[in-house]
PDB file of N, CA and C in Angstrom:
ATOM      1  N   MET A   1      -7.665  38.762 -39.697  1.00 44.00           N
ATOM      2  CA  MET A   1      -8.431  37.626 -39.215  1.00 44.00           C
ATOM      3  C   MET A   1      -8.181  37.483 -37.704  1.00 44.00           C
ATOM      4  N   LYS A   2      -9.238  37.116 -37.066  1.00 50.00           N
ATOM      5  CA  LYS A   2      -9.283  37.002 -35.607  1.00 50.00           C
ATOM      6  C   LYS A   2      -8.558  35.753 -35.156  1.00 50.00           C
ATOM      7  N   ASP A   3      -7.649  35.793 -34.160  1.00 52.00           N
ATOM      8  CA  ASP A   3      -7.060  34.565 -33.654  1.00 52.00           C
ATOM      9  C   ASP A   3      -8.070  33.852 -32.774  1.00 52.00           C
ATOM     10  N   SER A   4      -8.092  32.530 -32.945  1.00 53.00           N
ATOM     11  CA  SER A   4      -9.027  31.765 -32.124  1.00 53.00           C
ATOM     12  C   SER A   4      -8.460  31.617 -30.735  1.00 53.00           C
ATOM     13  N   LEU A   5      -9.241  31.884 -29.752  1.00 48.00           N
ATOM     14  CA  LEU A   5      -8.757  31.802 -28.359  1.00 48.00           C
ATOM     15  C   LEU A   5      -9.131  30.448 -27.781  1.00 48.00           C
ATOM     16  N   PRO A   6      -8.319  29.918 -26.890  1.00 50.00           N
ATOM     17  CA  PRO A   6      -8.638  28.641 -26.238  1.00 50.00           C
ATOM     18  C   PRO A   6      -9.869  28.812 -25.355  1.00 50.00           C
ATOM     19  N   PRO A   7     -10.596  27.733 -25.139  1.00 55.00           N
ATOM     20  CA  PRO A   7     -11.767  27.845 -24.254  1.00 55.00           C
ATOM     21  C   PRO A   7     -11.333  28.173 -22.828  1.00 55.00           C
ATOM     22  N   ILE A   8     -12.214  28.919 -22.142  1.00 53.00           N
ATOM     23  CA  ILE A   8     -11.893  29.362 -20.798  1.00 53.00           C
ATOM     24  C   ILE A   8     -12.064  28.122 -19.894  1.00 53.00           C
ATOM     25  N   CYS A   9     -11.024  27.823 -19.134  1.00 63.00           N
ATOM     26  CA  CYS A   9     -11.077  26.693 -18.216  1.00 63.00           C
ATOM     27  C   CYS A   9     -11.083  27.278 -16.775  1.00 63.00           C
ATOM     28  N   THR A  10     -12.018  26.773 -16.026  1.00 68.00           N
ATOM     29  CA  THR A  10     -12.062  27.203 -14.623  1.00 68.00           C
ATOM     30  C   THR A  10     -11.093  26.298 -13.806  1.00 68.00           C
ATOM     31  N   PRO A  11     -10.299  26.949 -12.924  1.00 74.00           N
ATOM     32  CA  PRO A  11      -9.378  26.148 -12.168  1.00 74.00           C
ATOM     33  C   PRO A  11     -10.102  25.162 -11.289  1.00 74.00           C
ATOM     34  N   LEU A  12      -9.460  24.085 -11.004  1.00 75.00           N
ATOM     35  CA  LEU A  12     -10.029  23.028 -10.140  1.00 75.00           C
ATOM     36  C   LEU A  12      -9.134  22.836  -8.948  1.00 75.00           C
ATOM     37  N   ARG A  13      -9.649  23.076  -7.770  1.00 81.00           N
ATOM     38  CA  ARG A  13      -8.877  22.960  -6.569  1.00 81.00           C
ATOM     39  C   ARG A  13      -8.866  21.546  -6.115  1.00 81.00           C
ATOM     40  N   PHE A  14      -7.795  21.085  -5.410  1.00 82.00           N
ATOM     41  CA  PHE A  14      -7.742  19.724  -4.956  1.00 82.00           C
ATOM     42  C   PHE A  14      -8.837  19.367  -4.025  1.00 82.00           C
ATOM     43  N   CYS A  15      -9.279  20.279  -3.160  1.00 84.00           N
ATOM     44  CA  CYS A  15     -10.341  19.980  -2.248  1.00 84.00           C
ATOM     45  C   CYS A  15     -11.627  19.681  -3.014  1.00 84.00           C
ATOM     46  N   MET A  16     -11.869  20.314  -4.153  1.00 85.00           N
ATOM     47  CA  MET A  16     -13.006  19.992  -4.983  1.00 85.00           C
ATOM     48  C   MET A  16     -12.839  18.668  -5.722  1.00 85.00           C
ATOM     49  N   LEU A  17     -11.598  18.388  -6.146  1.00 84.00           N
ATOM     50  CA  LEU A  17     -11.239  17.191  -6.854  1.00 84.00           C
ATOM     51  C   LEU A  17     -11.497  15.982  -5.956  1.00 84.00           C
ATOM     52  N   ARG A  18     -11.154  16.079  -4.697  1.00 86.00           N
ATOM     53  CA  ARG A  18     -11.309  14.965  -3.729  1.00 86.00           C
ATOM     54  C   ARG A  18     -12.754  14.613  -3.463  1.00 86.00           C
ATOM     55  N   GLN A  19     -13.686  15.453  -3.808  1.00 89.00           N
ATOM     56  CA  GLN A  19     -15.135  15.196  -3.536  1.00 89.00           C
ATOM     57  C   GLN A  19     -15.786  14.461  -4.721  1.00 89.00           C
ATOM     58  N   LYS A  20     -15.028  14.331  -5.847  1.00 92.00           N
ATOM     59  CA  LYS A  20     -15.619  13.722  -7.059  1.00 92.00           C
ATOM     60  C   LYS A  20     -15.292  12.281  -7.079  1.00 92.00           C
ATOM     61  N   GLU A  21     -16.262  11.475  -7.447  1.00 94.00           N
ATOM     62  CA  GLU A  21     -16.062  10.024  -7.639  1.00 94.00           C
ATOM     63  C   GLU A  21     -15.424   9.736  -8.976  1.00 94.00           C
ATOM     64  N   LEU A  22     -14.439   8.823  -8.952  1.00 95.00           N
ATOM     65  CA  LEU A  22     -13.816   8.434 -10.236  1.00 95.00           C
ATOM     66  C   LEU A  22     -14.539   7.188 -10.708  1.00 95.00           C
ATOM     67  N   ILE A  23     -14.953   7.204 -11.950  1.00 95.00           N
ATOM     68  CA  ILE A  23     -15.682   6.082 -12.561  1.00 95.00           C
ATOM     69  C   ILE A  23     -14.910   5.621 -13.810  1.00 95.00           C
ATOM     70  N   ASN A  24     -14.672   4.334 -13.860  1.00 96.00           N
ATOM     71  CA  ASN A  24     -13.938   3.738 -14.984  1.00 96.00           C
ATOM     72  C   ASN A  24     -14.968   3.499 -16.091  1.00 96.00           C
ATOM     73  N   ILE A  25     -14.761   4.071 -17.302  1.00 96.00           N
ATOM     74  CA  ILE A  25     -15.751   3.932 -18.380  1.00 96.00           C
ATOM     75  C   ILE A  25     -15.627   2.549 -18.994  1.00 96.00           C
ATOM     76  N   ARG A  26     -14.545   1.806 -18.768  1.00 95.00           N
ATOM     77  CA  ARG A  26     -14.423   0.476 -19.330  1.00 95.00           C
ATOM     78  C   ARG A  26     -15.336  -0.510 -18.604  1.00 95.00           C
ATOM     79  N   THR A  27     -15.436  -0.351 -17.292  1.00 94.00           N
ATOM     80  CA  THR A  27     -16.195  -1.339 -16.517  1.00 94.00           C
ATOM     81  C   THR A  27     -17.486  -0.695 -15.892  1.00 94.00           C
ATOM     82  N   CYS A  28     -17.653   0.643 -16.045  1.00 94.00           N
ATOM     83  CA  CYS A  28     -18.743   1.339 -15.405  1.00 94.00           C
ATOM     84  C   CYS A  28     -18.791   1.158 -13.900  1.00 94.00           C
ATOM     85  N   ARG A  29     -17.634   0.997 -13.326  1.00 93.00           N
ATOM     86  CA  ARG A  29     -17.441   0.768 -11.891  1.00 93.00           C
ATOM     87  C   ARG A  29     -16.813   2.004 -11.257  1.00 93.00           C
ATOM     88  N   THR A  30     -17.298   2.301 -10.075  1.00 93.00           N
ATOM     89  CA  THR A  30     -16.738   3.370  -9.305  1.00 93.00           C
ATOM     90  C   THR A  30     -15.471   2.933  -8.618  1.00 93.00           C
ATOM     91  N   LEU A  31     -14.401   3.752  -8.724  1.00 93.00           N
ATOM     92  CA  LEU A  31     -13.115   3.439  -8.078  1.00 93.00           C
ATOM     93  C   LEU A  31     -12.959   4.104  -6.714  1.00 93.00           C
ATOM     94  N   GLY A  32     -13.766   5.115  -6.456  1.00 91.00           N
ATOM     95  CA  GLY A  32     -13.700   5.838  -5.182  1.00 91.00           C
ATOM     96  C   GLY A  32     -13.372   7.294  -5.488  1.00 91.00           C
ATOM     97  N   CYS A  33     -12.912   7.972  -4.499  1.00 92.00           N
ATOM     98  CA  CYS A  33     -12.468   9.412  -4.608  1.00 92.00           C
ATOM     99  C   CYS A  33     -10.967   9.541  -4.464  1.00 92.00           C
ATOM    100  N   ALA A  34     -10.395  10.492  -5.124  1.00 92.00           N
ATOM    101  CA  ALA A  34      -8.976  10.699  -5.044  1.00 92.00           C
ATOM    102  C   ALA A  34      -8.560  11.114  -3.669  1.00 92.00           C
ATOM    103  N   SER A  35      -7.476  10.561  -3.176  1.00 90.00           N
ATOM    104  CA  SER A  35      -7.006  10.977  -1.855  1.00 90.00           C
ATOM    105  C   SER A  35      -5.648  11.655  -1.872  1.00 90.00           C
ATOM    106  N   ASP A  36      -4.986  11.570  -3.041  1.00 91.00           N
ATOM    107  CA  ASP A  36      -3.638  12.124  -3.146  1.00 91.00           C
ATOM    108  C   ASP A  36      -3.258  12.325  -4.632  1.00 91.00           C
ATOM    109  N   LEU A  37      -2.194  13.036  -4.846  1.00 92.00           N
ATOM    110  CA  LEU A  37      -1.692  13.335  -6.203  1.00 92.00           C
ATOM    111  C   LEU A  37      -0.244  12.946  -6.280  1.00 92.00           C
ATOM    112  N   GLU A  38       0.241  12.576  -7.469  1.00 93.00           N
ATOM    113  CA  GLU A  38       1.642  12.499  -7.752  1.00 93.00           C
ATOM    114  C   GLU A  38       2.033  13.657  -8.673  1.00 93.00           C
ATOM    115  N   ILE A  39       2.989  14.442  -8.250  1.00 92.00           N
ATOM    116  CA  ILE A  39       3.382  15.614  -8.971  1.00 92.00           C
ATOM    117  C   ILE A  39       4.867  15.488  -9.397  1.00 92.00           C
ATOM    118  N   ASP A  40       5.193  15.859 -10.623  1.00 93.00           N
ATOM    119  CA  ASP A  40       6.567  15.874 -11.084  1.00 93.00           C
ATOM    120  C   ASP A  40       7.252  17.073 -10.415  1.00 93.00           C
ATOM    121  N   PRO A  41       8.285  16.856  -9.598  1.00 93.00           N
ATOM    122  CA  PRO A  41       8.910  17.941  -8.916  1.00 93.00           C
ATOM    123  C   PRO A  41       9.671  18.904  -9.869  1.00 93.00           C
ATOM    124  N   GLN A  42      10.066  18.449 -11.051  1.00 94.00           N
ATOM    125  CA  GLN A  42      10.804  19.289 -12.004  1.00 94.00           C
ATOM    126  C   GLN A  42       9.877  20.275 -12.687  1.00 94.00           C
ATOM    127  N   THR A  43       8.701  19.808 -13.098  1.00 91.00           N
ATOM    128  CA  THR A  43       7.808  20.645 -13.875  1.00 91.00           C
ATOM    129  C   THR A  43       6.608  21.192 -13.099  1.00 91.00           C
ATOM    130  N   GLY A  44       6.266  20.485 -12.027  1.00 89.00           N
ATOM    131  CA  GLY A  44       5.097  20.901 -11.264  1.00 89.00           C
ATOM    132  C   GLY A  44       3.783  20.377 -11.817  1.00 89.00           C
ATOM    133  N   CYS A  45       3.885  19.534 -12.844  1.00 90.00           N
ATOM    134  CA  CYS A  45       2.718  18.918 -13.512  1.00 90.00           C
ATOM    135  C   CYS A  45       2.179  17.737 -12.730  1.00 90.00           C
ATOM    136  N   ILE A  46       0.877  17.563 -12.696  1.00 89.00           N
ATOM    137  CA  ILE A  46       0.276  16.419 -12.040  1.00 89.00           C
ATOM    138  C   ILE A  46       0.495  15.180 -12.914  1.00 89.00           C
ATOM    139  N   LEU A  47       1.046  14.148 -12.315  1.00 93.00           N
ATOM    140  CA  LEU A  47       1.292  12.904 -13.086  1.00 93.00           C
ATOM    141  C   LEU A  47       0.145  11.950 -12.919  1.00 93.00           C
ATOM    142  N   SER A  48      -0.383  11.816 -11.720  1.00 94.00           N
ATOM    143  CA  SER A  48      -1.445  10.847 -11.491  1.00 94.00           C
ATOM    144  C   SER A  48      -2.271  11.130 -10.293  1.00 94.00           C
ATOM    145  N   LEU A  49      -3.463  10.590 -10.233  1.00 93.00           N
ATOM    146  CA  LEU A  49      -4.349  10.653  -9.046  1.00 93.00           C
ATOM    147  C   LEU A  49      -4.200   9.307  -8.313  1.00 93.00           C
ATOM    148  N   ILE A  50      -4.191   9.405  -7.002  1.00 92.00           N
ATOM    149  CA  ILE A  50      -4.144   8.188  -6.148  1.00 92.00           C
ATOM    150  C   ILE A  50      -5.513   7.979  -5.526  1.00 92.00           C
ATOM    151  N   VAL A  51      -6.053   6.816  -5.725  1.00 92.00           N
ATOM    152  CA  VAL A  51      -7.358   6.425  -5.170  1.00 92.00           C
ATOM    153  C   VAL A  51      -7.164   5.198  -4.304  1.00 92.00           C
ATOM    154  N   PRO A  52      -7.543   5.319  -3.005  1.00 89.00           N
ATOM    155  CA  PRO A  52      -7.414   4.153  -2.111  1.00 89.00           C
ATOM    156  C   PRO A  52      -8.287   2.983  -2.577  1.00 89.00           C
ATOM    157  N   GLY A  53      -7.743   1.768  -2.436  1.00 82.00           N
ATOM    158  CA  GLY A  53      -8.557   0.578  -2.726  1.00 82.00           C
ATOM    159  C   GLY A  53      -9.348   0.172  -1.541  1.00 82.00           C
ATOM    160  N   ALA A  54      -9.918  -1.018  -1.620  1.00 71.00           N
ATOM    161  CA  ALA A  54     -10.661  -1.546  -0.506  1.00 71.00           C
ATOM    162  C   ALA A  54      -9.814  -1.777   0.732  1.00 71.00           C
ATOM    163  N   GLY A  55     -10.402  -1.638   1.917  1.00 64.00           N
ATOM    164  CA  GLY A  55      -9.656  -1.834   3.107  1.00 64.00           C
ATOM    165  C   GLY A  55      -9.611  -3.271   3.534  1.00 64.00           C
ATOM    166  N   ARG A  56      -8.604  -3.574   4.297  1.00 62.00           N
ATOM    167  CA  ARG A  56      -8.561  -4.970   4.907  1.00 62.00           C
ATOM    168  C   ARG A  56      -9.306  -4.986   6.207  1.00 62.00           C
ATOM    169  N   LEU A  57     -10.068  -6.011   6.452  1.00 62.00           N
ATOM    170  CA  LEU A  57     -10.770  -6.273   7.667  1.00 62.00           C
ATOM    171  C   LEU A  57     -11.405  -4.984   8.277  1.00 62.00           C
ATOM    172  N   CYS A  58     -12.331  -4.446   7.566  1.00 58.00           N
ATOM    173  CA  CYS A  58     -13.063  -3.231   7.990  1.00 58.00           C
ATOM    174  C   CYS A  58     -12.149  -2.066   8.225  1.00 58.00           C
ATOM    175  N   TRP A  59     -11.097  -1.943   7.461  1.00 55.00           N
ATOM    176  CA  TRP A  59     -10.139  -0.845   7.448  1.00 55.00           C
ATOM    177  C   TRP A  59      -9.263  -0.729   8.698  1.00 55.00           C
ATOM    178  N   PHE A  60      -9.348  -1.760   9.588  1.00 61.00           N
ATOM    179  CA  PHE A  60      -8.491  -1.713  10.818  1.00 61.00           C
ATOM    180  C   PHE A  60      -7.026  -1.951  10.513  1.00 61.00           C
ATOM    181  N   LEU A  61      -6.760  -2.777   9.478  1.00 65.00           N
ATOM    182  CA  LEU A  61      -5.388  -3.092   9.120  1.00 65.00           C
ATOM    183  C   LEU A  61      -4.838  -2.355   7.964  1.00 65.00           C
ATOM    184  N   GLY A  62      -5.492  -1.204   7.586  1.00 66.00           N
ATOM    185  CA  GLY A  62      -4.995  -0.463   6.450  1.00 66.00           C
ATOM    186  C   GLY A  62      -5.605  -0.945   5.149  1.00 66.00           C
ATOM    187  N   ARG A  63      -4.891  -0.623   4.075  1.00 70.00           N
ATOM    188  CA  ARG A  63      -5.378  -0.979   2.724  1.00 70.00           C
ATOM    189  C   ARG A  63      -4.354  -1.911   2.087  1.00 70.00           C
ATOM    190  N   GLU A  64      -4.909  -2.766   1.244  1.00 79.00           N
ATOM    191  CA  GLU A  64      -4.096  -3.741   0.527  1.00 79.00           C
ATOM    192  C   GLU A  64      -3.463  -3.130  -0.752  1.00 79.00           C
ATOM    193  N   TYR A  65      -4.285  -2.331  -1.443  1.00 86.00           N
ATOM    194  CA  TYR A  65      -3.781  -1.725  -2.674  1.00 86.00           C
ATOM    195  C   TYR A  65      -4.436  -0.348  -2.861  1.00 86.00           C
ATOM    196  N   GLU A  66      -3.856   0.336  -3.857  1.00 91.00           N
ATOM    197  CA  GLU A  66      -4.451   1.616  -4.278  1.00 91.00           C
ATOM    198  C   GLU A  66      -4.361   1.726  -5.784  1.00 91.00           C
ATOM    199  N   TYR A  67      -5.188   2.561  -6.364  1.00 93.00           N
ATOM    200  CA  TYR A  67      -5.159   2.800  -7.819  1.00 93.00           C
ATOM    201  C   TYR A  67      -4.331   4.041  -8.081  1.00 93.00           C
ATOM    202  N   VAL A  68      -3.379   3.932  -8.975  1.00 94.00           N
ATOM    203  CA  VAL A  68      -2.579   5.086  -9.422  1.00 94.00           C
ATOM    204  C   VAL A  68      -2.994   5.379 -10.833  1.00 94.00           C
ATOM    205  N   ILE A  69      -3.815   6.383 -11.017  1.00 95.00           N
ATOM    206  CA  ILE A  69      -4.445   6.671 -12.331  1.00 95.00           C
ATOM    207  C   ILE A  69      -3.674   7.820 -13.038  1.00 95.00           C
ATOM    208  N   PRO A  70      -3.017   7.490 -14.130  1.00 96.00           N
ATOM    209  CA  PRO A  70      -2.305   8.590 -14.846  1.00 96.00           C
ATOM    210  C   PRO A  70      -3.266   9.698 -15.285  1.00 96.00           C
ATOM    211  N   TRP A  71      -2.728  10.911 -15.203  1.00 93.00           N
ATOM    212  CA  TRP A  71      -3.519  12.074 -15.542  1.00 93.00           C
ATOM    213  C   TRP A  71      -4.047  12.034 -16.974  1.00 93.00           C
ATOM    214  N   LYS A  72      -3.262  11.382 -17.890  1.00 94.00           N
ATOM    215  CA  LYS A  72      -3.687  11.306 -19.258  1.00 94.00           C
ATOM    216  C   LYS A  72      -4.880  10.395 -19.496  1.00 94.00           C
ATOM    217  N   CYS A  73      -5.212   9.576 -18.465  1.00 95.00           N
ATOM    218  CA  CYS A  73      -6.304   8.639 -18.577  1.00 95.00           C
ATOM    219  C   CYS A  73      -7.663   9.284 -18.178  1.00 95.00           C
ATOM    220  N   ILE A  74      -7.592  10.554 -17.752  1.00 93.00           N
ATOM    221  CA  ILE A  74      -8.904  11.230 -17.432  1.00 93.00           C
ATOM    222  C   ILE A  74      -9.543  11.644 -18.705  1.00 93.00           C
ATOM    223  N   VAL A  75     -10.792  11.185 -18.854  1.00 94.00           N
ATOM    224  CA  VAL A  75     -11.550  11.435 -20.065  1.00 94.00           C
ATOM    225  C   VAL A  75     -12.374  12.756 -19.933  1.00 94.00           C
ATOM    226  N   ARG A  76     -12.998  12.936 -18.786  1.00 92.00           N
ATOM    227  CA  ARG A  76     -13.818  14.133 -18.605  1.00 92.00           C
ATOM    228  C   ARG A  76     -14.076  14.354 -17.125  1.00 92.00           C
ATOM    229  N   THR A  77     -14.149  15.597 -16.743  1.00 88.00           N
ATOM    230  CA  THR A  77     -14.537  15.914 -15.324  1.00 88.00           C
ATOM    231  C   THR A  77     -15.870  16.589 -15.360  1.00 88.00           C
ATOM    232  N   GLY A  78     -16.749  16.159 -14.489  1.00 87.00           N
ATOM    233  CA  GLY A  78     -18.067  16.747 -14.390  1.00 87.00           C
ATOM    234  C   GLY A  78     -18.290  17.385 -13.046  1.00 87.00           C
ATOM    235  N   ALA A  79     -19.494  17.806 -12.725  1.00 86.00           N
ATOM    236  CA  ALA A  79     -19.759  18.421 -11.471  1.00 86.00           C
ATOM    237  C   ALA A  79     -19.574  17.507 -10.277  1.00 86.00           C
ATOM    238  N   ASP A  80     -19.871  16.222 -10.459  1.00 90.00           N
ATOM    239  CA  ASP A  80     -19.848  15.261  -9.347  1.00 90.00           C
ATOM    240  C   ASP A  80     -18.870  14.093  -9.598  1.00 90.00           C
ATOM    241  N   ILE A  81     -18.502  13.869 -10.827  1.00 93.00           N
ATOM    242  CA  ILE A  81     -17.687  12.694 -11.137  1.00 93.00           C
ATOM    243  C   ILE A  81     -16.551  13.011 -12.118  1.00 93.00           C
ATOM    244  N   ILE A  82     -15.635  12.109 -12.136  1.00 93.00           N
ATOM    245  CA  ILE A  82     -14.467  12.154 -13.069  1.00 93.00           C
ATOM    246  C   ILE A  82     -14.520  10.832 -13.809  1.00 93.00           C
ATOM    247  N   LEU A  83     -14.578  10.876 -15.119  1.00 95.00           N
ATOM    248  CA  LEU A  83     -14.579   9.682 -15.926  1.00 95.00           C
ATOM    249  C   LEU A  83     -13.156   9.385 -16.325  1.00 95.00           C
ATOM    250  N   VAL A  84     -12.683   8.122 -16.104  1.00 96.00           N
ATOM    251  CA  VAL A  84     -11.359   7.743 -16.454  1.00 96.00           C
ATOM    252  C   VAL A  84     -11.463   6.449 -17.390  1.00 96.00           C
ATOM    253  N   ASP A  85     -10.449   6.252 -18.171  1.00 96.00           N
ATOM    254  CA  ASP A  85     -10.381   5.061 -19.057  1.00 96.00           C
ATOM    255  C   ASP A  85      -9.119   4.330 -18.735  1.00 96.00           C
ATOM    256  N   VAL A  86      -9.244   3.330 -17.811  1.00 95.00           N
ATOM    257  CA  VAL A  86      -8.083   2.577 -17.379  1.00 95.00           C
ATOM    258  C   VAL A  86      -8.277   1.113 -17.270  1.00 95.00           C
ATOM    259  N   ASP A  87      -7.212   0.341 -17.375  1.00 94.00           N
ATOM    260  CA  ASP A  87      -7.230  -1.121 -17.047  1.00 94.00           C
ATOM    261  C   ASP A  87      -7.012  -1.184 -15.529  1.00 94.00           C
ATOM    262  N   GLU A  88      -7.974  -1.610 -14.777  1.00 90.00           N
ATOM    263  CA  GLU A  88      -7.885  -1.537 -13.317  1.00 90.00           C
ATOM    264  C   GLU A  88      -6.734  -2.383 -12.778  1.00 90.00           C
ATOM    265  N   GLU A  89      -6.476  -3.504 -13.382  1.00 89.00           N
ATOM    266  CA  GLU A  89      -5.295  -4.360 -12.918  1.00 89.00           C
ATOM    267  C   GLU A  89      -4.013  -3.618 -13.267  1.00 89.00           C
ATOM    268  N   GLY A  90      -3.968  -2.918 -14.325  1.00 91.00           N
ATOM    269  CA  GLY A  90      -2.755  -2.202 -14.729  1.00 91.00           C
ATOM    270  C   GLY A  90      -2.383  -1.007 -13.880  1.00 91.00           C
ATOM    271  N   VAL A  91      -3.344  -0.387 -13.230  1.00 91.00           N
ATOM    272  CA  VAL A  91      -3.101   0.775 -12.411  1.00 91.00           C
ATOM    273  C   VAL A  91      -3.164   0.483 -10.899  1.00 91.00           C
ATOM    274  N   ARG A  92      -3.366  -0.806 -10.620  1.00 90.00           N
ATOM    275  CA  ARG A  92      -3.416  -1.177  -9.137  1.00 90.00           C
ATOM    276  C   ARG A  92      -2.035  -1.344  -8.608  1.00 90.00           C
ATOM    277  N   ARG A  93      -1.737  -0.731  -7.480  1.00 88.00           N
ATOM    278  CA  ARG A  93      -0.401  -0.788  -6.855  1.00 88.00           C
ATOM    279  C   ARG A  93      -0.562  -1.255  -5.385  1.00 88.00           C
ATOM    280  N   LYS A  94       0.303  -2.103  -4.980  1.00 84.00           N
ATOM    281  CA  LYS A  94       0.262  -2.627  -3.627  1.00 84.00           C
ATOM    282  C   LYS A  94       0.712  -1.575  -2.693  1.00 84.00           C
ATOM    283  N   CYS A  95      -0.048  -1.380  -1.596  1.00 77.00           N
ATOM    284  CA  CYS A  95       0.307  -0.421  -0.553  1.00 77.00           C
ATOM    285  C   CYS A  95       1.511  -0.930   0.237  1.00 77.00           C
ATOM    286  N   GLU A  96       2.335  -0.023   0.661  1.00 69.00           N
ATOM    287  CA  GLU A  96       3.484  -0.395   1.454  1.00 69.00           C
ATOM    288  C   GLU A  96       3.322  -0.065   2.921  1.00 69.00           C
TER     289      GLU A  96
END
């Protein structure tokens, strides 16, 4: 009997990931584009995507918060968007 092979996955580079909009499927709202990653230094696995929140006073004073979206909350990646399933208040983190 033939062993079933896993589907072929094309690698996704971070520069391509940064160009995709993240959309929350709970609210159908766009969160923005990923600007950074959190990586586990022990395993090298991606833990979460960081998406900047809205800027303060036309972005002159920085950002008030950012979204830290766990990797496990990614539902699907498409050509232009990434669908995530998150509670926006739960993944919002105050910028330091």
